[in-house]
Every structure is written in C-alpha cells, then in structure tokens.
Amino acid sequence: MTALGTSSSASTPRTVGAAARPSHRRGTPGSRGREALTGYLFIAPAVVLFAVMGLYIVGYGFLLGFARWNGFAPHWDWVGLDNYADLLWRDPVYAPRVHEAARHTLYVMIAVPVLTVAVSFPLAVALARVKRAQAVLRSVYFLPYVTSGIAVFYAWQYILQPDGAVNYLLGLLGLGSLQEPQGFLGNPATALPTMIVVTVWTEVPVAMLMYLTGLQTIDRGLIEAAELDGAGWWRTQVSVVWPLLRPITAIVVLLTLRSALHGFQTFLIMTNGGPGTHTDVLGLEAYRLAFLSKFAPTLGLAGALGWMLFAVAIVLALINLRALRSRV
Amino acid sequence: MWTFKQSHVAGLRAAAAEFGEKTGIQVRIEAYTPDDAYSIKVQSSAMTGDLPDVFEVHSDGEDFVYGAAGIVEDLRGQIPASWNNRFNPAVRRSGTVTQDKYEQSLPATSTSHGAKKGARYSLPFTIGTFGIVYANKAKLAAAGITRPPATWEEFIADLKKTKAKEPRTGGLSLGLKVPSTGLNWIGQPLAFAQLGKDGYESLYGREKSADWGSPKGVKVLGAYDKLTPYWMPGTQTLTIDDADQAFAQGKSAFDVGGTFTLAFLQEAGMRADDILAFGLPAPREGAVKDLALGPIALTGLALNDASPRKDEARKWMRYLSEPDVAARFSKAASDLSATELGAESADVLGPNLARLMATFKGTPENTYNPYDTSFRPPTLDMDEAGAPLIDMSPLRQTGPAQTGLRLRKLIDSYWKEAR
C-alpha cells in the first residue's frame, strides 16, 4: 500500500498534504464539502478582519480623497479631483507646502537607502567573519530595531540639543569646531541630514540581519573557487558576494524607500517639520492635514495625499521588482 | 466633564466635591493632555457618541467648530443676565457667533463653516492674554536690573545685559517649535504698539503699501529682529512647555508666554517670589506708547448637544461661574477665571495674578486685542505665517525685508483661497 493510499483511509486524519492531492483521489462529495467548509471557517476570521479593518478603511480613505470634510460636520462636500489638483499645483496655500515637503522627502528617499546599504552590508560582512561573541554583537547591532519607539526618539532629541551629549562629546574629544551651538536639530543646515542619520539608524538592523542571512546561504564552493582563481578578499566581496546578494539589496532598498516615503513619526516627535519648515516631509504633511489642522476641512486633502504616496510606492515597488527579476 | 489643562484639575475637582454636597449631582473631572491629544479625543468621541456632558474648549474658535458640526448645544437664550453679568465685561459675549465671526465662517474652507449667526456655543471659563514676559529675578539682579523695562528698547538692553552676564543662560526662551508663538505672542503686540490699531490690521490686508512687505511692516520686523542675538540656544526646537521648563530650570533669563504660563512655572518648581512678570513693552517711538494687553476668553465650557442631563450640566456650569467658587478655582489653578472678582480680586488672587490682571487695563486705543482677527484672511494658518519669522530670527536665514515679502506672498495666497 502506498503512503497516499494510507492517508486516504477513513481512520487517518486528513493533513494539509492530503488536501493538495488531485481531486479524483479525495473522498466523497460530502467529505469534500466538509473539508472546504473547514477551510473557509479557518480563514473566515482573517477575511472578516481584513474586510472590516482593511477594505472598509481603504475604501473610506479612497472616497475621502474626493471630499472636503473636517471629521465633524454631518456631511461631506464632494469635490471630485479638486483635492489632487489643489495639492499638486492649484491651491496657493497647500501646493507650495507639498512641493517643499516633496523635495525634502526626495532627499530622504535617496539618502536613506544608499546609507542603509552602505552601512549594513559591510557590517554584515564583518559580523559574518567574527567567530567569537557573534550572537552578542548581532544583538547589539539589532538593538535600535527592537527599542525603536517614541522614547528613543525623545532620547535622540535630548542627545542632539545644544547642551546634549553629542556636543559634549565633541568638546571632550577636542572637536569643538564640529559642535553645533543651536543643536543639530536647530540649524536648518544640519536638521534634515541629522534626521536622515536617525532614520538610517533605525533601518540598519533589519538590513544587516537580511545581509547576514544572505551571506550564510552563499555556497562556500563559490568563494573557494574565486580564491583558487587568485581573487583576494576585497575582489571576492566585490565580484562574487555583492552580486550574489543583489536580490537582498533590492529588498533592503524597497523597504527603506517605503520607510522614507511613508515614515513620519520620527519627524513628528523630533522636529515637527522644523526649524521653521526645514524638515517637513510628505508623511508628516499628510498627518498634519488629517489630525493637526485645527479642524480645518482638510481630511480629504490628507486622503488624497495618502493615495498619491501609495501610488508612488506601488510604482517604486514595480520598478524594484523588475530590477530584482533581471538580476536573479 | 473633560479638560485639557492639568492645572485645572485640582480646582475643578474641589468645586465638583462641593457641588456634589450641595446638590447631590456628582461631577467626574477627567483631563486629557496635551491640546492636540485632547482635540483628537474629542473628535473621535464625537464620532462614537461618547462625549461628556460638559467639556472645556479653546474659546472663540474650537467651540465654533463644534457648534458648526452640531456637537455642542446652542446656549443662545439660555443664559440669563444674572448669570452672564458675572463674567468680565470684555468676554461676556465669548462663544457667540458675532457678525465678524459669521463672515469668517462663510468660506467652505473655514474651520467653522456652518456656524449659525448669533448662536452661542460656549461660556467663558478662564481669561487671559498673550505677550506676558516672565523674568528670573535672580538673573536680573545679577545683571544689575532692578525694574521691568518700560520700552521695547529697554527690554532689548536688558536682554543684552543678562546675556553678557551669563552668555549661555541669559537669553530669552520661547517654544518656537510651534511656529505661531513668535508671531502671536511677540510680533503682533509689537506691531500694534509700533503702528497703532489701523496700521497693525493693515499688515494682514491686501494693500501692498501697508502690508508686511511695506516699509512699515519691514520696520516692525526689524524691531523683532533685534531679539536675534539673545534667543536661548535651540529655542526653535522647543515646544511651549519645553521653553517654559527651560526658563524654570534657569536656562534662560526671560520667557514669553501668556497669563496661563504662571501656573506652569509654579508647577515646574518656581516660586512666585522668583519671578517678575510684565506685559510686553512698546517701542519708544511707536504709535502706542503705553501698550495694554486686552483680556480674551482663553477657555470656555461647552455643553454636549447629545447630553441626557442638560439641566444638571447647566447647573454645574453656572456653579463654576459663582464668584466665590471662581476665586477658589483661580487660586488653585493659578489661572484667571472669567468671573469678575471685584475690587477684592488682588487679595483673592495674590500679587502675581493681580499684576497680570493689571496688564489688561487700557483704553480701546492702546489695548491690543488678540481676539479680533476680523481683518485677517479667514483661514490663515498662524503656524504657517510664523515660519518665515523663525527663518529670520533666530535662524538668520533671511532679513526683515525678505521676511516681509514672504509674509506678503503667504497672506495673499490665503486671500486668494478665501474667495
């Protein structure tokens, strides 16, 4: 008797594997119905949850993008595509704000992925070579990810203040010329680069872990073959390891792009877009239009901006997917 | 009842206990802070029908938004003169949609769009004003300063002295992370004193010869720019509370806020004897030489339109306006009640609160009234308007002339939007 035949006996519990067999091998129509019902019951909570928390909210947000509403008034004013036009070019108040925030966001979208890869890949390569206390070091470098949250961003804020730890440390090291008397978040020239560094600090742990995982999947034979061909350590990393990890780089870039495009909580807590408007980004602008506009009827503008960010994210994901395909 | 001011909780709870004993009506006081969190709490609770019977609101703004949305009761005709006359005369109509406020609500983009003319959506609860300067007496003494400055120029000179004495901690703090504070609390009273009422109002108008970009506007901005060397390092990254906290910790010699700031400073550990409080002084050559800062209703009480206990809620609101109850609340909260406390107010309130009340005394000609915004574009976002000022001072990115042109462009865009 084959294993297949064994598992189809009435006395043996059905398994996931059994459900994947061709239908003509399954039991009677009645048992198939019960099996399907069981399956539906299992996925029902997720479907209901998605329908309520996902589709409803997504649909509501999409419709909101075509309305003018402050969250209170009994009725929405339907404005069609006005919100999109107002944000992109038409409204003399909102369009300039969005343009400035878009420029800042673009800087973040370029700098964060580049710096994250630049830091996390060498870090992973170095960590992979460490034989002692690798687990401890991995945990140390992973710490920013598990501790990220409001408290950490407040801590950063205090560290970066005029009388904060960074200025103190620079003074202690005799690097007084690098001190920032207004604090690193108080000077328009350093505020956005500082926010980029803090964002990279939160992104590196996961990226580093992904690279580390990737490094462990590389066939040792390839490395040895390169070494036999006379390639040194540097050449091996550049010509063998880095190309093999390109799919991971693509994922890291995608994830960091998403963070750079949608993330705003760091900016909200640490700068609120300031000083002045020098660190205003699109995610923060959308949040402000939705919740911090002192009850102005801008929920629809927030919805429209959210959907535009979503569209950009989809385009970037498709581009990235294409890049990934061509390299694998 | 809900409030967004932690400093009000003790006074309100004491009043609620007394009210419960007298009437048998139990009132539970809950606080949600800060203001932004409170607004979102009210917004979400309104959507789910969980609002309390009575809640504290920012007067003459937020109450109109709630009124326009039908969330709060229209109290028009429900407040007899015997009740309304208890309030300070300057704020007796607070919460009412006057002709000016109605016109401001007309654009579809106005926050109070839909408010009904003549409706009354809140009653005044606390009053006060902006542009109050708090100084650290010990730092003043160390710099050889013995009295409050009489003019803007003397104020700048005092800043210079304290900064010279203590270069890192002798300056001025203000929570410029909220960009409107510089404009609202210093820029506007200064403009009013420099140009007089009409000149000040013209700054927000559409006439290029008199707006912020004009020579007059640039002159005001130039006077404001005199503060630039004396700001506390990093004040542009501080919230309002952070800046007050910094002053209380001795990181600055001066702090600008409102009458309500006194309560926070005392909560932060300063004693009344440590502080010298005075109204922002006028420029020596300004149109208004003896600047007075008009009192406005800062917070009000609104009645939930869906409350099943409206009679009891009204009794509670009326109880809070009784002079002896209001006096006890004022002392407990270190805040000024909207109820008139009469000639004895100085004894009841103590020297600091009484000194702050003295800044209110002026004539219509010399009193800056922050409540009157009828001359501004109806949807003007003051945070947006405050940002160019920060770029000028303390950031030194621009000068007064360029700042004036930026403000002109911004205000013009709001006028265009309002059409």
Coordinates of N, CA and C in Angstrom, one line a residue, chain A residues 23-194:
Chain A
S23 N -8.1 16.0 -7.1 CA -9.4 15.9 -6.6 C -10.0 14.5 -6.7
H24 N -9.6 13.8 -7.8 CA -10.2 12.4 -8.0 C -9.7 11.4 -7.0
R25 N -8.7 11.8 -6.2 CA -8.2 10.9 -5.2 C -8.8 11.2 -3.8
R26 N -9.6 12.3 -3.7 CA -10.2 12.7 -2.4 C -11.4 11.8 -2.2
G27 N -12.0 12.1 -1.0 CA -13.2 11.3 -0.6 C -14.4 11.6 -1.3
T28 N -15.5 11.3 -0.7 CA -16.8 11.5 -1.4 C -17.1 13.0 -1.5
P29 N -18.2 13.4 -2.3 CA -18.5 14.8 -2.4 C -18.9 15.4 -1.1
G30 N -19.5 14.6 -0.2 CA -19.9 15.1 1.1 C -18.7 15.5 2.0
S31 N -17.7 14.6 1.9 CA -16.5 14.9 2.8 C -15.7 16.0 2.2
R32 N -15.7 16.2 0.8 CA -15.1 17.3 0.2 C -15.7 18.6 0.7
G33 N -17.0 18.6 0.7 CA -17.8 19.8 1.2 C -17.4 20.2 2.6
R34 N -17.3 19.1 3.4 CA -17.0 19.4 4.9 C -15.5 20.0 4.9
E35 N -14.7 19.4 4.1 CA -13.3 19.8 4.1 C -13.2 21.3 3.7
A36 N -14.0 21.6 2.6 CA -14.0 23.0 2.2 C -14.5 23.9 3.2
L37 N -15.6 23.5 3.9 CA -16.2 24.3 4.9 C -15.2 24.6 6.1
T38 N -14.5 23.5 6.4 CA -13.5 23.7 7.5 C -12.5 24.7 7.1
G39 N -12.0 24.6 5.8 CA -11.1 25.6 5.3 C -11.6 27.0 5.4
Y40 N -12.8 27.2 4.9 CA -13.4 28.5 5.0 C -13.5 29.1 6.4
L41 N -13.9 28.1 7.3 CA -14.1 28.6 8.7 C -12.7 29.0 9.2
F42 N -11.7 28.3 8.8 CA -10.3 28.7 9.3 C -9.9 30.1 8.8
I43 N -10.2 30.4 7.5 CA -9.8 31.7 7.0 C -10.8 32.8 7.3
A44 N -12.0 32.4 7.7 CA -13.0 33.4 7.9 C -12.6 34.6 8.8
P45 N -12.0 34.3 10.0 CA -11.6 35.4 10.9 C -10.7 36.4 10.2
A46 N -9.8 35.9 9.4 CA -8.8 36.8 8.7 C -9.6 37.6 7.6
V47 N -10.5 36.9 6.9 CA -11.3 37.6 5.9 C -12.1 38.7 6.5
V48 N -12.8 38.4 7.6 CA -13.7 39.4 8.2 C -12.8 40.5 8.7
L49 N -11.7 40.2 9.3 CA -10.8 41.2 9.9 C -10.3 42.1 8.7
F50 N -10.0 41.5 7.6 CA -9.5 42.3 6.5 C -10.6 43.2 5.9
A51 N -11.8 42.6 5.8 CA -12.9 43.3 5.3 C -13.3 44.5 6.1
V52 N -13.2 44.3 7.4 CA -13.6 45.4 8.3 C -12.4 46.4 8.5
M53 N -11.3 45.9 8.8 CA -10.2 46.8 9.1 C -9.4 47.2 7.9
G54 N -9.5 46.4 6.9 CA -8.7 46.7 5.7 C -9.5 47.4 4.6
L55 N -10.4 46.6 4.0 CA -11.1 47.1 2.8 C -12.0 48.3 3.2
Y56 N -12.6 48.2 4.4 CA -13.5 49.4 4.8 C -12.7 50.6 4.9
I57 N -11.6 50.5 5.6 CA -10.7 51.7 5.8 C -10.1 52.2 4.5
V58 N -9.6 51.3 3.7 CA -9.0 51.6 2.5 C -10.1 52.3 1.6
G59 N -11.2 51.7 1.5 CA -12.3 52.3 0.7 C -12.7 53.7 1.2
Y60 N -12.9 53.8 2.5 CA -13.3 55.0 3.2 C -12.2 56.1 2.9
G61 N -11.0 55.7 3.0 CA -9.9 56.7 2.7 C -9.9 57.1 1.3
F62 N -10.2 56.2 0.4 CA -10.2 56.5 -1.0 C -11.3 57.5 -1.3
L63 N -12.5 57.2 -0.8 CA -13.6 58.2 -1.0 C -13.3 59.5 -0.4
L64 N -12.7 59.5 0.8 CA -12.4 60.8 1.5 C -11.5 61.7 0.6
G65 N -10.7 61.1 -0.2 CA -9.8 61.8 -1.1 C -10.6 62.7 -2.1
F66 N -11.8 62.4 -2.3 CA -12.7 63.2 -3.2 C -13.6 64.1 -2.5
A67 N -13.4 64.3 -1.2 CA -14.4 65.1 -0.4 C -13.7 66.2 0.4
R68 N -14.4 67.2 0.8 CA -13.9 68.2 1.8 C -14.7 67.9 3.1
W69 N -13.9 67.7 4.2 CA -14.6 67.3 5.4 C -13.6 67.6 6.6
N70 N -14.1 68.0 7.7 CA -13.2 68.2 8.9 C -13.3 67.1 9.9
G71 N -14.0 66.1 9.6 CA -14.2 65.0 10.6 C -15.3 65.2 11.6
F72 N -16.0 66.3 11.5 CA -17.1 66.6 12.4 C -18.4 66.8 11.7
A73 N -18.3 67.7 10.7 CA -19.6 68.1 10.0 C -20.4 66.9 9.6
P74 N -21.7 67.0 9.7 CA -22.5 65.8 9.4 C -22.4 65.3 7.9
H75 N -22.0 66.2 7.0 CA -22.0 65.8 5.6 C -20.6 66.1 5.0
W76 N -20.2 65.3 4.0 CA -19.1 65.6 3.2 C -19.5 66.5 2.1
D77 N -18.6 67.4 1.6 CA -18.8 68.1 0.4 C -18.0 67.3 -0.7
W78 N -18.7 66.9 -1.7 CA -18.0 66.1 -2.7 C -17.2 67.1 -3.7
V79 N -15.9 66.9 -3.8 CA -15.2 67.9 -4.6 C -14.5 67.3 -5.8
G80 N -14.7 66.0 -6.0 CA -14.1 65.3 -7.2 C -12.6 65.2 -7.0
L81 N -11.9 65.6 -8.1 CA -10.5 65.6 -8.1 C -9.8 66.8 -7.6
D82 N -10.6 67.7 -7.1 CA -10.1 69.0 -6.6 C -8.9 68.9 -5.6
N83 N -9.1 67.9 -4.7 CA -8.0 67.7 -3.7 C -6.7 67.4 -4.3
Y84 N -6.7 66.6 -5.3 CA -5.5 66.2 -6.0 C -4.9 67.4 -6.7
A85 N -5.8 68.1 -7.4 CA -5.3 69.3 -8.2 C -4.7 70.3 -7.2
D86 N -5.5 70.5 -6.1 CA -5.0 71.5 -5.1 C -3.7 71.2 -4.6
L87 N -3.5 70.0 -4.2 CA -2.2 69.6 -3.7 C -1.0 69.6 -4.7
L88 N -1.3 69.3 -5.9 CA -0.3 69.2 -6.9 C 0.1 70.6 -7.5
W89 N -0.8 71.4 -7.7 CA -0.5 72.7 -8.3 C -1.4 73.8 -8.1
R90 N -2.7 73.6 -7.8 CA -3.7 74.6 -7.9 C -3.8 75.5 -6.6
D91 N -3.8 74.9 -5.5 CA -4.1 75.7 -4.3 C -2.9 76.6 -3.9
P92 N -3.1 77.9 -3.8 CA -1.9 78.7 -3.4 C -1.3 78.5 -2.1
V93 N -2.1 77.9 -1.2 CA -1.6 77.6 0.2 C -1.0 76.2 0.3
Y94 N -1.7 75.2 -0.2 CA -1.2 73.8 0.0 C -0.2 73.4 -1.0
A95 N -0.3 73.8 -2.2 CA 0.6 73.3 -3.2 C 2.1 73.6 -2.9
P96 N 2.4 74.9 -2.5 CA 3.8 75.2 -2.2 C 4.3 74.3 -1.0
R97 N 3.4 74.1 0.0 CA 3.8 73.3 1.1 C 4.1 71.9 0.7
V98 N 3.3 71.3 -0.2 CA 3.5 69.9 -0.6 C 4.8 69.9 -1.5
H99 N 5.0 70.9 -2.3 CA 6.3 70.9 -3.1 C 7.5 70.9 -2.2
E100 N 7.5 71.7 -1.2 CA 8.7 71.8 -0.3 C 8.8 70.4 0.4
A101 N 7.7 69.9 0.9 CA 7.8 68.6 1.6 C 8.3 67.5 0.7
A102 N 7.8 67.6 -0.6 CA 8.2 66.5 -1.6 C 9.7 66.6 -1.8
R103 N 10.3 67.8 -1.8 CA 11.7 68.0 -2.1 C 12.5 67.4 -0.9
H104 N 12.0 67.6 0.3 CA 12.7 67.0 1.5 C 12.6 65.5 1.5
T105 N 11.4 65.1 1.1 CA 11.1 63.6 1.1 C 12.1 62.9 0.1
L106 N 12.3 63.6 -1.1 CA 13.1 63.1 -2.1 C 14.6 62.9 -1.6
Y107 N 15.0 63.9 -0.9 CA 16.4 63.8 -0.3 C 16.4 62.6 0.6
V108 N 15.4 62.4 1.5 CA 15.4 61.3 2.4 C 15.3 60.0 1.6
M109 N 14.5 59.9 0.6 CA 14.4 58.7 -0.2 C 15.7 58.3 -0.9
I110 N 16.5 59.3 -1.3 CA 17.8 58.9 -1.9 C 18.8 58.6 -0.8
A111 N 18.9 59.4 0.2 CA 19.9 59.2 1.2 C 19.7 58.0 2.1
V112 N 18.5 57.7 2.5 CA 18.3 56.6 3.5 C 18.7 55.3 2.9
P113 N 18.1 54.9 1.7 CA 18.5 53.6 1.1 C 20.0 53.5 0.9
V114 N 20.6 54.5 0.3 CA 22.1 54.5 0.0 C 22.9 54.3 1.3
L115 N 22.6 55.1 2.3 CA 23.4 55.0 3.5 C 23.1 53.7 4.3
T116 N 21.8 53.2 4.2 CA 21.5 52.0 4.9 C 22.3 50.8 4.3
V117 N 22.3 50.7 3.0 CA 23.1 49.7 2.3 C 24.6 49.9 2.6
A118 N 25.0 51.1 2.5 CA 26.5 51.4 2.7 C 26.9 51.0 4.1
V119 N 26.0 51.1 5.1 CA 26.4 50.7 6.5 C 26.1 49.2 6.7
S120 N 25.0 48.8 6.3 CA 24.6 47.4 6.8 C 25.3 46.3 6.0
F121 N 25.7 46.5 4.8 CA 26.4 45.4 4.1 C 27.8 45.2 4.6
P122 N 28.6 46.2 4.8 CA 29.9 45.9 5.4 C 29.8 45.4 6.8
L123 N 28.8 45.9 7.5 CA 28.6 45.5 8.9 C 28.3 44.0 8.9
A124 N 27.4 43.5 8.0 CA 27.1 42.1 7.9 C 28.3 41.3 7.6
V125 N 29.1 41.7 6.6 CA 30.3 41.0 6.2 C 31.2 40.9 7.3
A126 N 31.4 42.0 8.1 CA 32.3 41.9 9.2 C 31.8 41.0 10.3
L127 N 30.5 41.1 10.5 CA 29.9 40.2 11.6 C 30.0 38.7 11.2
A128 N 29.9 38.4 9.9 CA 29.9 37.0 9.4 C 31.3 36.4 9.7
R129 N 32.3 37.3 9.7 CA 33.7 36.8 9.9 C 34.0 36.7 11.4
V130 N 33.3 37.3 12.2 CA 33.6 37.3 13.7 C 33.2 35.9 14.2
K131 N 34.1 35.3 14.8 CA 33.9 33.9 15.3 C 33.4 33.9 16.8
R132 N 34.0 34.8 17.6 CA 33.6 34.9 19.0 C 32.5 35.9 19.2
A133 N 31.6 35.6 20.1 CA 30.6 36.6 20.6 C 29.7 37.1 19.4
Q134 N 29.6 36.3 18.3 CA 28.8 36.8 17.2 C 27.4 37.1 17.6
A135 N 26.8 36.2 18.4 CA 25.4 36.4 18.8 C 25.2 37.7 19.6
V136 N 26.2 38.0 20.5 CA 26.1 39.2 21.3 C 26.2 40.4 20.4
L137 N 27.2 40.4 19.5 CA 27.4 41.6 18.6 C 26.1 41.8 17.8
R138 N 25.6 40.6 17.3 CA 24.4 40.7 16.4 C 23.2 41.4 17.2
S139 N 23.1 41.0 18.5 CA 22.1 41.6 19.3 C 22.3 43.1 19.5
V140 N 23.6 43.4 19.7 CA 23.9 44.9 20.0 C 23.5 45.7 18.7
Y141 N 23.9 45.2 17.6 CA 23.5 45.9 16.3 C 22.0 45.9 16.0
F142 N 21.3 44.9 16.6 CA 19.9 44.8 16.3 C 19.1 45.6 17.3
L143 N 19.8 46.1 18.4 CA 19.1 46.8 19.5 C 18.3 48.0 19.0
P144 N 18.8 48.9 18.0 CA 17.9 50.0 17.6 C 16.6 49.6 17.1
Y145 N 16.5 48.4 16.5 CA 15.2 48.0 15.9 C 14.2 47.6 17.0
V146 N 14.7 46.9 18.0 CA 13.7 46.4 19.0 C 13.4 47.5 20.0
T147 N 14.2 48.6 20.1 CA 13.9 49.6 21.0 C 13.4 50.9 20.3
S148 N 13.2 50.8 19.0 CA 12.7 52.0 18.3 C 11.3 52.3 18.9
G149 N 11.1 53.6 19.1 CA 9.8 54.0 19.6 C 9.9 55.4 20.0
I150 N 8.8 55.9 20.5 CA 8.7 57.3 20.9 C 9.8 57.7 21.9
A151 N 10.0 56.8 22.9 CA 11.0 57.1 23.9 C 12.4 57.3 23.3
V152 N 12.7 56.4 22.3 CA 14.1 56.5 21.7 C 14.2 57.8 21.0
F153 N 13.2 58.3 20.3 CA 13.3 59.5 19.5 C 13.4 60.7 20.4
Y154 N 12.7 60.6 21.6 CA 12.9 61.7 22.6 C 14.3 61.7 23.1
A155 N 14.8 60.5 23.3 CA 16.2 60.4 23.7 C 17.2 61.0 22.7
W156 N 16.9 60.7 21.4 CA 17.8 61.3 20.4 C 17.7 62.9 20.4
Q157 N 16.5 63.3 20.7 CA 16.2 64.8 20.7 C 17.1 65.4 21.8
Y158 N 17.2 64.8 23.0 CA 18.0 65.3 24.1 C 19.5 65.2 23.8
I159 N 19.8 64.1 23.1 CA 21.3 63.9 22.8 C 21.7 65.0 21.8
L160 N 20.8 65.4 20.9 CA 21.2 66.4 19.9 C 21.0 67.9 20.2
Q161 N 20.5 68.1 21.4 CA 20.3 69.5 21.9 C 21.6 70.3 22.0
P162 N 21.5 71.6 22.1 CA 22.7 72.4 22.2 C 23.6 72.0 23.4
D163 N 23.0 71.6 24.5 CA 23.8 71.1 25.7 C 23.7 69.6 25.8
G164 N 23.4 68.9 24.7 CA 23.3 67.5 24.7 C 24.6 66.7 24.6
A165 N 24.5 65.4 24.5 CA 25.6 64.5 24.6 C 26.6 64.6 23.4
V166 N 26.0 64.9 22.2 CA 26.8 64.9 21.0 C 27.8 66.1 21.1
N167 N 27.2 67.3 21.4 CA 28.1 68.5 21.5 C 29.1 68.3 22.7
Y168 N 28.7 67.7 23.8 CA 29.6 67.4 24.9 C 30.7 66.5 24.5
L169 N 30.4 65.5 23.8 CA 31.4 64.5 23.4 C 32.4 65.1 22.4
L170 N 31.9 65.9 21.5 CA 32.8 66.6 20.5 C 33.7 67.5 21.3
G171 N 33.2 68.2 22.3 CA 34.1 69.1 23.1 C 35.1 68.3 23.8
L172 N 34.7 67.2 24.3 CA 35.6 66.3 25.1 C 36.8 65.8 24.2
L173 N 36.4 65.6 22.9 CA 37.4 65.0 22.0 C 38.3 66.1 21.3
G174 N 38.1 67.3 21.8 CA 38.8 68.4 21.1 C 38.3 68.8 19.8
L175 N 37.1 68.4 19.5 CA 36.5 68.7 18.1 C 35.4 69.8 18.3
G176 N 35.8 70.8 19.0 CA 34.9 71.9 19.3 C 34.3 72.6 18.0
S177 N 35.1 72.6 17.0 CA 34.7 73.3 15.7 C 33.5 72.5 15.1
L178 N 33.3 71.3 15.4 CA 32.2 70.5 14.9 C 31.0 70.6 15.7
Q179 N 31.1 71.2 16.9 CA 29.9 71.4 17.8 C 28.9 72.3 17.1
E180 N 27.6 72.1 17.4 CA 26.6 72.8 16.8 C 25.9 73.6 17.9
P181 N 26.2 74.9 18.0 CA 25.7 75.7 19.1 C 24.1 75.7 19.2
Q182 N 23.5 75.6 18.1 CA 22.0 75.7 18.1 C 21.4 74.3 18.3
G183 N 22.3 73.3 18.4 CA 21.8 71.9 18.4 C 21.6 71.4 17.0
F184 N 21.8 70.1 16.8 CA 21.8 69.5 15.5 C 20.5 69.6 14.8
L185 N 19.4 69.7 15.6 CA 18.1 69.8 15.0 C 17.6 71.3 14.9
G186 N 18.4 72.2 15.4 CA 18.1 73.6 15.4 C 18.6 74.4 14.3
N187 N 19.6 73.8 13.6 CA 20.2 74.5 12.5 C 19.7 74.0 11.2
P188 N 19.1 74.8 10.3 CA 18.5 74.3 9.1 C 19.5 73.5 8.2
A189 N 20.8 73.8 8.3 CA 21.7 73.1 7.5 C 22.0 71.7 8.0
T190 N 21.8 71.4 9.3 CA 22.1 70.1 9.8 C 20.8 69.3 10.2
A191 N 19.7 70.0 10.2 CA 18.5 69.3 10.8 C 18.0 68.1 9.9
L192 N 17.9 68.4 8.6 CA 17.5 67.3 7.7 C 18.5 66.1 7.6
P193 N 19.8 66.5 7.4 CA 20.8 65.4 7.4 C 20.8 64.6 8.8
T194 N 20.6 65.3 9.9 CA 20.5 64.6 11.2 C 19.3 63.7 11.2

